[in-house]
């Protein structure tokens, strides 16, 4: 995994750097290709990959935090506020949560009107001693109505006192069943005082503590716009990325977690470069919608003019007989067949205006359907291949073991198969989304360049795929090994070039889409390059 | 359990000094988790003269979880479902608002207050809420006709029983008026 520094330095002033960057990449690719033929060393390949990655336009800077980091960040912020404002850590924590961890705003507001801020956060101002459990003679708990002697009771600053059992029961209800942690109020009706962290630490039983702290951490990440959880199952890391929601029509912020999961920071879906989030949303909706079924029906069928049954013409002549009502009509003009004599082409209504309109509408519908299906089939094909990732990976591992046995190659020497498999997966993922992206692109010069890039990448991927699936006996051939390594690096490079091009044009608002993107600028004027 | 003592205390309070216009009974003396409440339609409202059955069910976790309240008598009201379930929308009963120190008497008073002043901005029955806001005369008429049809005579506590079977057909007549 690359270091954080790489990512941080990646995207400072992309706009200025990009054009140069592009040419550099092209240059490098030539050199690399050449060098590779005599010197197939996977390590060199890796280094150059990283070198290229540092400067590409589609990379956004981000940072991965593990659970310990998240805890530490919170503690640091709490310490800082605790020192600056001279309030207890518990109060600092509550205030920070109240202000959604916006330290600057908290400090500013608190300096202006401390009383108001404390009230709003549920911290009353009366400074009593530290919270503790007490036994008070003659006390009756208002929740369970117990009044036995020696009943332990507890109250936070508001003084609403309940027995410890009820308090605990209340907290476990809130923490375990309602998933509350940072903003649990006093159990008294109408009292909105928030139970502070120190009181919670006294009251929360050991079996709840873990859950409680987990929930607290969660509010920290969820409250911050720049932080998001990695959506991979069982992954506890969070990712920080500075890309704002309003920028999503300009950039596709793809991040990758330490657990290996790559996803879009904007919408949390799996990596969908080069398509911007909004197009992805539209595309997925379109694919899920029944509207396409309806589209198919309207493009491929007509209704019987008599009984309105839907009829699909599956070949043969234009003399139609409805199977249901036995109505005989002409498929061309939908008129009565009896008026046509024996030759349908003498159909005199053929040129009539209404007939023409109906046919035009049908033709348009058919063309739009065909267009959609063109992109969809290619998208779905790559999606399916991407879904087979796991199989491919398992197969690769088997092949690598087999190859080690049969050809006597060392573990490190068969790693090129692993690289090839990785490249195939990533490239297919990208290709899949290029088709969704292309579906929404209006045609112009840029589209041509895009399609060329797409074609290059796709051809390279298919070629690599074919090599990759050869039997082990052939894979052992050193010549094929070199070819696979060449192709792998070529695929990766073509992918970089394609993403580079789309990301640059997206950042500069040069793409013209045939749908509205809600953000500004994405629909900039039709494009000539510079 | 702790909740037994609390419920017993609340029940004693509610039967000795019941909330205004209400009588409270246990359908089964051995089960204090189910209460039957008879509510008289508040005077000066369209529900006056009617008697409404309310079923109060207390969860085993009461008072840490909110009770559930349903109308067993059909009622024409923006905040009560217009069906045999009689579900009711009360902010007080939502998990985020419920506090273990909340009392059933205040819940029942809130139900009564809802009859005095419906909350059309937070409706369960959007159509009735619209009517309440835009055509009060029509709403009043429908509400009164429901009272005549369902809320006279002995109060029933079996929701979804024989009465509401007949109710569904006559209901369409009532709504269409």
XYZ file of C-alpha atoms in Angstrom:
707
model
C 0.000 0.000 0.000
C 1.220 3.454 -0.755
C 2.045 5.720 2.078
C -0.223 8.530 3.107
C 2.312 11.081 2.026
C 1.925 9.962 -1.525
C -1.729 10.699 -1.497
C -1.422 13.931 0.354
C 1.007 15.358 -2.105
C -0.909 14.062 -5.057
C -3.523 16.657 -5.631
C -2.381 20.060 -4.605
C -2.510 22.002 -7.830
C -3.772 19.538 -10.346
C -5.089 21.977 -12.908
C -1.739 23.540 -13.630
C 0.189 20.351 -13.616
C -1.988 18.138 -15.697
C -1.197 18.863 -19.313
C 2.487 18.314 -18.659
C 1.749 15.272 -16.672
C -0.095 13.698 -19.510
C 2.753 14.019 -21.944
C 5.155 12.745 -19.357
C 3.097 9.651 -18.972
C 3.042 9.046 -22.666
C 6.784 9.453 -22.868
C 7.365 7.149 -20.017
C 5.162 4.510 -21.442
C 7.285 4.359 -24.544
C 10.470 4.011 -22.590
C 9.035 1.424 -20.321
C 7.713 -0.686 -23.098
C 11.051 -0.716 -24.728
C 12.963 -1.473 -21.588
C 10.692 -4.289 -20.669
C 11.507 -6.533 -23.532
C 15.012 -7.215 -22.362
C 14.573 -6.738 -18.693
C 11.421 -8.224 -17.298
C 11.786 -7.260 -13.670
C 8.573 -6.913 -11.731
C 10.160 -4.631 -9.171
C 10.969 -1.994 -11.717
C 7.449 -2.181 -12.951
C 6.150 -1.530 -9.459
C 8.356 1.441 -8.882
C 7.388 3.079 -12.085
C 3.736 2.473 -11.360
C 4.030 4.301 -8.090
C 6.032 7.033 -9.698
C 3.320 7.579 -12.258
C 0.576 7.369 -9.666
C 1.906 10.308 -7.720
C 0.916 12.808 -10.296
C -2.195 11.523 -12.008
C -5.256 13.710 -12.226
C -7.812 11.213 -11.065
C -6.110 10.635 -7.749
C -7.441 12.522 -4.788
C -5.576 12.919 -1.565
C -6.940 10.937 1.324
C -5.856 9.322 4.527
C -6.882 6.100 6.202
C -7.483 6.074 9.957
C -7.616 2.973 12.088
C -9.780 2.758 15.227
C -6.886 3.849 17.447
C -6.248 6.929 15.302
C -9.877 7.918 15.506
C -9.827 7.665 19.276
C -6.626 9.674 19.461
C -7.984 12.443 17.266
C -10.964 12.820 19.523
C -8.786 12.837 22.622
C -6.497 15.460 21.109
C -9.390 17.726 20.227
C -10.885 17.299 23.685
C -7.537 18.113 25.317
C -7.142 21.180 23.204
C -10.583 22.546 24.003
C -10.110 21.584 27.640
C -6.991 23.756 27.796
C -8.170 26.696 25.742
C -11.570 27.103 27.358
C -10.602 25.931 30.821
C -13.501 23.518 31.159
C -13.454 19.902 32.231
C -12.721 17.196 29.695
C -16.214 15.761 30.064
C -17.707 19.111 29.229
C -15.265 19.656 26.397
C -16.292 16.310 24.933
C -19.988 17.082 25.188
C -19.517 20.516 23.673
C -17.450 19.146 20.809
C -20.115 16.566 20.045
C -22.757 19.246 20.259
C -20.835 21.337 17.748
C -20.280 18.300 15.535
C -16.556 18.448 16.247
C -16.193 21.886 14.751
C -13.574 23.126 17.190
C -13.245 26.629 15.776
C -16.942 27.349 15.937
C -17.188 25.968 19.447
C -14.350 28.139 20.721
C -15.691 31.230 19.016
C -19.237 30.754 20.284
C -18.087 29.841 23.755
C -15.914 32.943 24.019
C -18.898 35.090 23.038
C -21.626 33.535 25.137
C -20.496 30.680 27.369
C -23.826 30.464 29.198
C -25.873 30.066 26.067
C -23.509 27.458 24.622
C -23.571 25.400 27.819
C -27.355 25.513 27.982
C -27.736 24.526 24.347
C -25.411 21.563 24.809
C -27.355 20.377 27.828
C -24.752 21.393 30.360
C -26.250 23.352 33.196
C -23.970 25.844 34.860
C -24.357 24.961 38.524
C -21.000 23.631 39.568
C -21.629 20.738 41.915
C -19.096 18.147 42.947
C -18.227 15.186 40.765
C -21.143 12.815 40.096
C -21.410 9.850 42.424
C -23.856 7.241 43.595
C -25.555 8.135 46.828
C -27.841 6.517 49.355
C -30.387 9.015 50.579
C -32.775 8.177 53.425
C -36.456 8.231 52.499
C -35.712 8.199 48.767
C -38.280 6.682 46.413
C -37.302 6.016 42.821
C -39.799 7.624 40.529
C -39.301 4.999 37.837
C -39.603 1.691 39.686
C -41.297 3.088 42.806
C -38.910 1.180 45.048
C -38.162 2.839 48.367
C -36.224 0.266 50.351
C -33.467 1.428 52.723
C -29.986 1.417 51.242
C -31.265 1.977 47.717
C -28.428 3.483 45.702
C -29.397 6.470 43.668
C -27.833 8.740 41.099
C -28.514 12.144 39.631
C -26.744 14.364 37.158
C -26.538 18.102 37.589
C -30.242 18.710 37.071
C -30.913 16.816 40.308
C -33.472 14.374 38.906
C -32.624 11.414 41.081
C -33.339 7.788 40.223
C -32.140 4.485 41.575
C -28.988 3.107 40.028
C -30.738 0.026 38.651
C -33.241 2.124 36.748
C -30.530 4.457 35.520
C -28.577 1.491 34.188
C -31.609 -0.092 32.637
C -32.389 3.196 30.925
C -28.845 3.522 29.588
C -28.691 -0.014 28.309
C -32.010 0.536 26.523
C -30.599 3.669 24.879
C -27.167 2.251 24.044
C -28.041 -1.267 23.025
C -31.433 -0.863 21.417
C -31.540 2.701 20.170
C -27.853 3.093 19.344
C -27.563 6.370 21.247
C -24.384 7.413 22.971
C -23.382 11.022 22.697
C -26.749 12.617 23.337
C -28.556 10.587 25.974
C -30.780 12.856 28.038
C -31.688 12.719 31.703
C -34.446 10.105 32.226
C -36.783 12.709 33.632
C -39.724 13.731 31.501
C -39.136 17.116 29.905
C -35.517 17.402 31.060
C -33.120 17.689 28.144
C -29.888 17.746 30.112
C -27.398 15.413 28.453
C -25.720 12.812 30.610
C -22.022 13.644 30.627
C -19.236 11.225 29.837
C -17.996 10.949 33.413
C -21.417 9.998 34.715
C -21.740 7.479 31.933
C -18.399 5.964 32.824
C -19.641 5.455 36.378
C -22.949 3.989 35.327
C -22.289 2.035 32.154
C -21.736 -1.607 32.995
C -18.673 -3.397 31.583
C -20.649 -5.365 29.002
C -21.964 -2.093 27.572
C -18.738 -0.113 27.652
C -17.421 -1.428 24.380
C -20.619 -0.718 22.517
C -20.835 2.707 24.103
C -17.377 3.726 22.967
C -17.991 2.295 19.540
C -21.089 4.466 19.232
C -19.188 7.520 20.440
C -16.518 6.935 17.823
C -19.179 6.527 15.238
C -20.680 9.943 15.929
C -17.248 11.460 15.549
C -16.816 10.049 12.060
C -20.416 10.614 11.059
C -20.409 14.213 12.223
C -17.404 15.156 10.122
C -18.000 15.814 6.476
C -14.420 14.919 5.640
C -14.587 11.495 7.284
C -16.353 8.378 6.099
C -16.349 4.763 7.190
C -14.910 2.210 4.842
C -18.001 0.313 3.697
C -16.264 -3.058 3.401
C -17.760 -5.670 5.719
C -15.992 -5.888 9.089
C -13.620 -3.042 8.233
C -13.312 -0.561 11.087
C -11.241 2.049 9.332
C -12.344 5.521 8.383
C -11.104 7.575 5.456
C -10.494 11.282 5.411
C -10.845 13.096 2.128
C -11.325 16.766 1.446
C -13.563 16.468 -1.600
C -16.845 18.246 -0.939
C -20.253 17.255 -2.175
C -20.464 20.254 -4.462
C -17.291 19.175 -6.256
C -18.673 15.832 -7.314
C -19.497 16.973 -10.824
C -15.827 17.779 -11.307
C -14.052 14.911 -9.689
C -14.572 11.239 -8.961
C -12.920 10.897 -5.557
C -11.805 7.289 -5.471
C -10.105 6.158 -2.302
C -8.722 2.852 -1.176
C -8.742 1.568 2.349
C -5.950 -0.337 4.057
C -8.216 -3.372 3.875
C -7.881 -3.207 0.093
C -11.397 -2.002 -0.648
C -11.569 0.717 -3.294
C -14.592 2.951 -3.213
C -15.885 6.348 -4.165
C -15.722 8.847 -1.305
C -18.628 10.757 -2.789
C -21.248 8.025 -2.814
C -19.598 5.064 -0.995
C -20.254 2.790 -3.968
C -17.437 0.657 -5.331
C -14.860 2.383 -7.494
C -16.734 3.774 -10.482
C -14.125 5.843 -12.273
C -14.407 7.552 -14.710
C -18.144 8.149 -14.344
C -19.150 10.937 -11.901
C -21.415 9.935 -9.001
C -24.518 11.474 -10.442
C -24.248 9.634 -13.730
C -23.668 6.449 -11.782
C -26.836 7.043 -9.819
C -28.817 7.747 -12.967
C -27.367 4.738 -14.721
C -28.061 2.322 -11.889
C -31.584 3.622 -11.647
C -32.089 3.262 -15.347
C -30.809 -0.284 -15.297
C -33.006 -1.172 -12.356
C -36.083 0.495 -13.773
C -38.816 -1.332 -15.526
C -38.812 1.549 -17.951
C -36.401 -0.361 -20.116
C -38.776 -3.273 -20.290
C -41.469 -0.899 -21.409
C -39.053 0.554 -23.902
C -38.412 -2.874 -25.301
C -42.092 -3.601 -25.612
C -42.748 -0.360 -27.416
C -39.852 -0.925 -29.762
C -40.578 -4.515 -30.609
C -44.310 -4.938 -30.413
C -47.544 -3.430 -31.618
C -51.069 -3.717 -30.336
C -53.750 -5.512 -32.234
C -55.954 -2.679 -33.556
C -59.060 -4.550 -32.477
C -58.471 -6.193 -29.122
C -55.256 -4.403 -28.079
C -53.357 -7.584 -27.335
C -49.638 -6.996 -27.502
C -48.113 -8.706 -30.487
C -44.489 -9.367 -31.277
C -43.818 -9.964 -34.917
C -41.417 -12.825 -35.158
C -40.813 -12.954 -38.909
C -42.986 -13.854 -41.819
C -45.159 -11.611 -43.900
C -47.085 -8.538 -42.913
C -50.398 -10.285 -43.008
C -51.127 -10.554 -39.326
C -53.845 -12.568 -37.709
C -54.343 -11.829 -34.037
C -54.235 -15.108 -32.211
C -56.717 -13.888 -29.684
C -59.460 -12.182 -31.635
C -58.604 -13.459 -35.113
C -58.522 -9.903 -36.440
C -56.572 -9.714 -39.693
C -54.500 -6.609 -40.311
C -51.422 -5.240 -42.033
C -48.313 -4.945 -39.777
C -47.159 -2.010 -41.866
C -50.110 0.320 -41.719
C -52.180 -1.502 -39.105
C -55.152 -1.272 -41.468
C -57.582 -4.080 -42.319
C -55.934 -6.803 -44.335
C -59.063 -7.307 -46.430
C -58.505 -3.865 -47.965
C -55.025 -4.804 -49.141
C -55.869 -7.429 -51.683
C -53.086 -9.913 -51.951
C -50.064 -7.611 -52.182
C -49.250 -5.830 -48.902
C -46.795 -3.435 -50.565
C -49.562 -1.812 -52.525
C -50.819 -0.664 -49.166
C -52.056 2.809 -50.036
C -51.931 4.114 -46.481
C -48.180 3.642 -46.317
C -47.346 7.296 -46.873
C -50.116 8.718 -44.803
C -49.079 11.222 -42.186
C -50.427 9.417 -39.160
C -48.802 6.230 -40.325
C -45.482 8.005 -40.797
C -45.643 9.526 -37.357
C -46.398 6.254 -35.729
C -43.508 4.650 -37.532
C -41.162 7.486 -36.647
C -42.044 7.254 -32.998
C -41.425 3.578 -33.125
C -38.142 4.031 -34.924
C -36.961 6.582 -32.400
C -37.867 4.318 -29.571
C -36.057 1.469 -31.234
C -32.933 3.508 -31.816
C -32.867 4.712 -28.229
C -33.320 1.156 -27.047
C -30.553 -0.097 -29.240
C -28.275 2.608 -27.997
C -29.020 1.746 -24.401
C -28.572 -1.969 -25.008
C -25.264 -1.354 -26.740
C -23.864 0.297 -23.651
C -25.672 -1.908 -21.209
C -24.437 -5.158 -22.719
C -20.862 -4.017 -22.545
C -21.302 -2.664 -19.055
C -22.938 -5.873 -17.889
C -20.280 -7.983 -19.499
C -17.493 -6.255 -17.621
C -19.569 -6.248 -14.480
C -19.943 -9.975 -14.712
C -16.238 -10.381 -15.231
C -15.621 -8.152 -12.254
C -17.942 -10.342 -10.219
C -15.839 -13.328 -11.150
C -12.897 -11.574 -9.511
C -12.803 -13.983 -6.685
C -12.779 -17.024 -8.951
C -10.046 -15.510 -11.027
C -8.035 -14.787 -7.972
C -8.449 -18.298 -6.608
C -7.557 -19.726 -9.977
C -4.477 -17.522 -10.111
C -3.275 -18.771 -6.803
C -3.706 -22.370 -7.903
C -1.900 -21.642 -11.130
C 0.931 -20.015 -9.273
C 1.383 -23.036 -7.043
C 1.188 -25.361 -10.016
C 3.671 -23.304 -11.935
C 6.120 -23.333 -9.064
C 5.922 -27.113 -8.956
C 6.110 -27.770 -12.662
C 8.641 -25.273 -13.846
C 10.714 -24.955 -10.720
C 10.143 -21.200 -10.611
C 10.365 -19.521 -7.238
C 7.458 -17.798 -5.528
C 8.699 -14.384 -6.490
C 9.071 -15.466 -10.085
C 5.400 -16.368 -10.451
C 4.136 -13.129 -8.959
C 3.619 -11.750 -12.451
C 0.444 -13.828 -12.621
C -0.852 -12.123 -9.540
C -0.093 -8.707 -11.029
C -1.852 -9.727 -14.221
C -4.918 -10.845 -12.311
C -5.009 -7.606 -10.325
C -4.670 -5.569 -13.493
C -7.489 -7.470 -15.155
C -9.797 -6.829 -12.244
C -9.113 -3.117 -11.952
C -9.210 -2.530 -15.684
C -12.508 -4.350 -16.078
C -13.989 -2.336 -13.255
C -12.943 0.833 -15.056
C -14.131 -0.407 -18.437
C -17.511 -1.265 -17.029
C -18.052 2.300 -15.918
C -16.703 3.782 -19.127
C -19.781 2.346 -20.802
C -22.179 3.922 -18.351
C -20.221 7.161 -18.779
C -20.340 6.934 -22.568
C -24.081 6.393 -22.549
C -24.550 9.891 -21.143
C -21.943 11.570 -23.341
C -23.002 13.818 -26.155
C -21.005 13.188 -29.317
C -18.108 15.482 -30.109
C -14.369 15.393 -30.642
C -13.681 14.635 -27.031
C -15.939 11.630 -27.224
C -13.898 10.299 -30.117
C -10.710 10.543 -28.088
C -12.470 8.912 -25.195
C -13.692 6.068 -27.349
C -10.233 5.531 -28.751
C -8.867 5.267 -25.244
C -11.653 2.945 -24.305
C -11.023 0.760 -27.322
C -7.300 0.564 -26.622
C -7.863 -0.437 -23.031
C -10.522 -2.958 -23.906
C -8.395 -4.616 -26.595
C -5.450 -4.806 -24.243
C -7.579 -6.264 -21.478
C -9.081 -8.901 -23.732
C -5.638 -9.842 -25.023
C -4.275 -10.146 -21.509
C -7.321 -12.106 -20.474
C -6.721 -14.583 -23.283
C -3.069 -15.058 -22.345
C -3.922 -15.372 -18.707
C -6.240 -18.278 -19.296
C -3.710 -20.407 -21.109
C -2.860 -23.793 -19.543
C -0.002 -23.979 -17.084
C 2.259 -25.836 -19.476
C 2.242 -22.859 -21.821
C 2.510 -20.333 -19.019
C 5.847 -21.847 -18.095
C 7.233 -20.641 -21.396
C 9.463 -17.655 -20.572
C 8.390 -15.908 -23.741
C 4.747 -15.922 -22.688
C 5.736 -14.705 -19.270
C 7.395 -11.686 -20.804
C 4.380 -11.080 -22.984
C 2.027 -11.231 -20.028
C 4.166 -8.850 -18.049
C 4.296 -6.466 -20.974
C 0.572 -6.639 -21.470
C -0.079 -6.165 -17.780
C 1.874 -2.981 -17.619
C 0.393 -1.865 -20.916
C -3.143 -2.398 -19.555
C -2.362 -0.494 -16.392
C -0.936 2.330 -18.412
C -3.860 2.502 -20.797
C -6.156 2.656 -17.805
C -4.166 5.509 -16.322
C -4.293 7.364 -19.610
C -8.026 6.924 -19.956
C -8.736 7.997 -16.392
C -6.318 10.868 -16.725
C -8.080 12.175 -19.801
C -11.589 11.870 -18.394
C -10.652 13.307 -15.013
C -8.948 16.308 -16.582
C -11.848 17.121 -18.820
C -14.257 16.615 -15.967
C -12.295 18.932 -13.716
C -12.361 21.583 -16.392
C -15.996 21.065 -17.257
C -15.359 20.133 -20.855
C -17.598 17.121 -21.191
C -21.028 17.617 -22.667
C -23.572 15.233 -21.245
C -26.973 14.489 -22.696
C -28.504 14.723 -19.217
C -28.402 17.521 -16.675
C -25.888 17.273 -13.894
C -27.149 19.293 -10.969
C -23.757 20.785 -10.248
C -22.659 23.839 -12.196
C -20.181 23.820 -14.997
C -20.479 20.202 -16.005
C -22.449 21.222 -19.033
C -19.910 23.661 -20.340
C -20.040 24.607 -23.987
C -19.514 22.045 -26.686
C -15.950 21.283 -26.784
C -13.007 21.827 -28.947
C -9.827 20.973 -27.205
C -8.324 24.129 -25.749
C -39.793 -7.129 38.889
C -39.413 -3.456 39.345
C -41.919 -2.677 36.654
C -44.689 -4.580 38.523
C -44.484 -2.224 41.446
C -44.457 0.821 39.226
C -47.428 -0.364 37.176
C -49.390 -1.291 40.271
C -48.793 2.179 41.648
C -49.817 3.890 38.442
C -52.909 1.712 38.185
C -53.913 2.568 41.723
C -53.494 6.270 40.996
C -55.385 6.081 37.743
C -58.331 4.172 39.195
C -58.646 6.293 42.332
C -58.318 9.628 40.536
C -58.662 8.902 36.831
C -57.780 11.445 34.169
C -60.700 13.625 33.113
C -63.515 11.780 31.347
C -61.926 8.355 31.660
C -62.598 5.099 33.423
C -59.934 2.438 33.646
C -60.437 -1.318 34.017
C -58.298 -4.401 33.763
C -59.822 -6.945 31.387
C -57.935 -9.634 33.256
C -57.118 -8.985 36.911
C -54.010 -11.151 36.817
C -52.471 -9.206 33.937
C -51.662 -5.627 34.826
C -49.957 -5.087 31.469
C -53.229 -4.614 29.606
C -55.625 -1.805 30.439
C -59.016 -0.975 29.010
C -59.811 2.704 29.107
C -63.171 4.218 28.284
C -62.908 7.796 27.138
C -65.891 10.112 26.912
C -65.739 12.418 23.930
C -64.771 15.832 25.330
C -67.632 18.344 25.562
C -67.589 21.067 22.939
C -65.907 18.838 20.368
C -67.319 16.803 17.504
C -66.664 13.708 19.574
C -68.962 14.819 22.439
C -71.554 12.213 23.371
C -69.450 9.308 22.151
C -67.679 6.725 24.227
C -64.382 5.461 22.915
C -62.520 2.329 23.884
C -58.752 2.652 24.251
C -56.456 -0.325 24.757
C -53.235 0.321 26.658
C -50.553 -2.366 26.370
C -47.505 -2.125 28.563
C -44.371 -3.863 27.270
C -42.461 -6.085 29.680
C -39.739 -3.464 29.638
C -42.110 -0.744 30.798
C -41.353 1.987 31.863
C -38.123 1.869 29.874
C -40.100 1.305 26.723
C -43.164 3.304 25.796
C -46.627 1.760 26.152
C -48.668 1.157 23.035
C -52.032 2.822 22.742
C -54.786 1.956 20.261
C -58.391 2.950 19.753
C -60.693 -0.055 19.741
C -63.616 2.159 18.761
C -63.433 3.592 15.295
C -62.923 7.318 15.208
C -62.716 9.867 12.405
C -59.536 11.732 13.271
C -56.400 12.924 11.416
C -54.067 11.242 13.914
C -55.777 7.869 14.255
C -55.752 5.289 11.483
C -59.160 4.986 9.901
C -59.301 1.211 10.169
C -60.009 -1.513 12.686
C -56.469 -1.194 14.130
C -56.991 2.303 15.477
C -53.289 3.114 15.647
C -52.496 6.489 17.057
C -49.671 8.944 16.516
C -48.404 10.544 19.710
C -45.014 12.283 19.820
C -44.696 11.369 23.485
C -44.642 7.658 22.647
C -41.844 7.741 20.101
C -38.690 6.008 21.371
C -36.585 9.144 21.097
C -39.059 11.124 23.182
C -40.147 8.550 25.725
C -38.680 8.919 29.187
C -39.030 6.234 31.848
C -40.345 8.831 34.236
C -43.287 9.609 31.946
C -46.607 8.614 33.476
C -49.513 6.825 31.886
C -51.875 9.461 33.217
C -50.055 12.074 31.160
C -50.143 9.792 28.119
C -53.899 9.376 28.488
C -54.322 13.094 28.952
C -52.367 13.606 25.741
C -54.763 11.286 23.939
C -57.706 13.284 25.187
C -55.995 16.520 24.190
C -55.641 15.110 20.710
C -59.421 14.811 20.478
C -59.840 18.399 21.648
C -57.226 19.611 19.212
C -56.213 17.318 16.334
C -52.701 17.757 14.893
C -53.256 17.831 11.121
C -49.600 18.727 10.489
C -48.477 15.356 11.771
C -51.188 13.121 10.353
C -51.670 9.394 10.084
C -54.605 9.923 7.745
C -53.495 12.550 5.245
C -56.891 12.763 3.579
C -58.716 13.442 6.827
C -56.030 15.950 7.805
C -56.541 17.827 4.526
C -60.252 17.829 5.070
C -59.765 19.068 8.625
C -57.703 21.982 7.380
C -59.616 22.884 4.252
C -63.224 21.859 4.794
C -63.909 21.864 8.491
C -67.659 21.628 7.986
C -67.312 18.389 6.059
C -64.842 17.053 8.622
C -67.190 17.853 11.505
C -70.042 16.156 9.721
C -68.028 13.008 9.032
C -66.608 12.876 12.548
C -70.098 13.220 14.051
C -71.522 10.549 11.817
C -68.726 8.218 12.952
C -69.626 8.973 16.571
C -73.260 8.121 15.835
C -72.331 4.936 14.070
C -69.563 3.533 16.280
C -69.277 5.398 19.559
C -72.790 4.949 20.948
C -73.852 2.035 23.082
C -71.581 -0.329 24.984
C -67.878 0.169 24.392
C -66.096 -2.720 22.730
C -62.471 -3.547 23.250
C -61.989 -6.276 20.672
C -60.325 -4.583 17.762
C -60.990 -6.086 14.365
C -64.125 -7.851 15.688
C -67.533 -8.276 14.075
C -68.430 -4.641 14.428
C -65.709 -3.344 12.189
C -66.552 -5.937 9.545
C -69.861 -4.193 9.043
C -68.065 -0.934 9.550
C -65.966 -1.144 6.456
C -68.926 -1.083 4.101
C -70.798 1.662 5.892
C -67.521 3.520 6.171
C -67.372 4.135 2.425
C -70.840 5.608 2.707
C -69.673 7.874 5.502
C -66.584 9.024 3.668
C -68.501 9.765 0.505
C -70.938 12.110 2.170
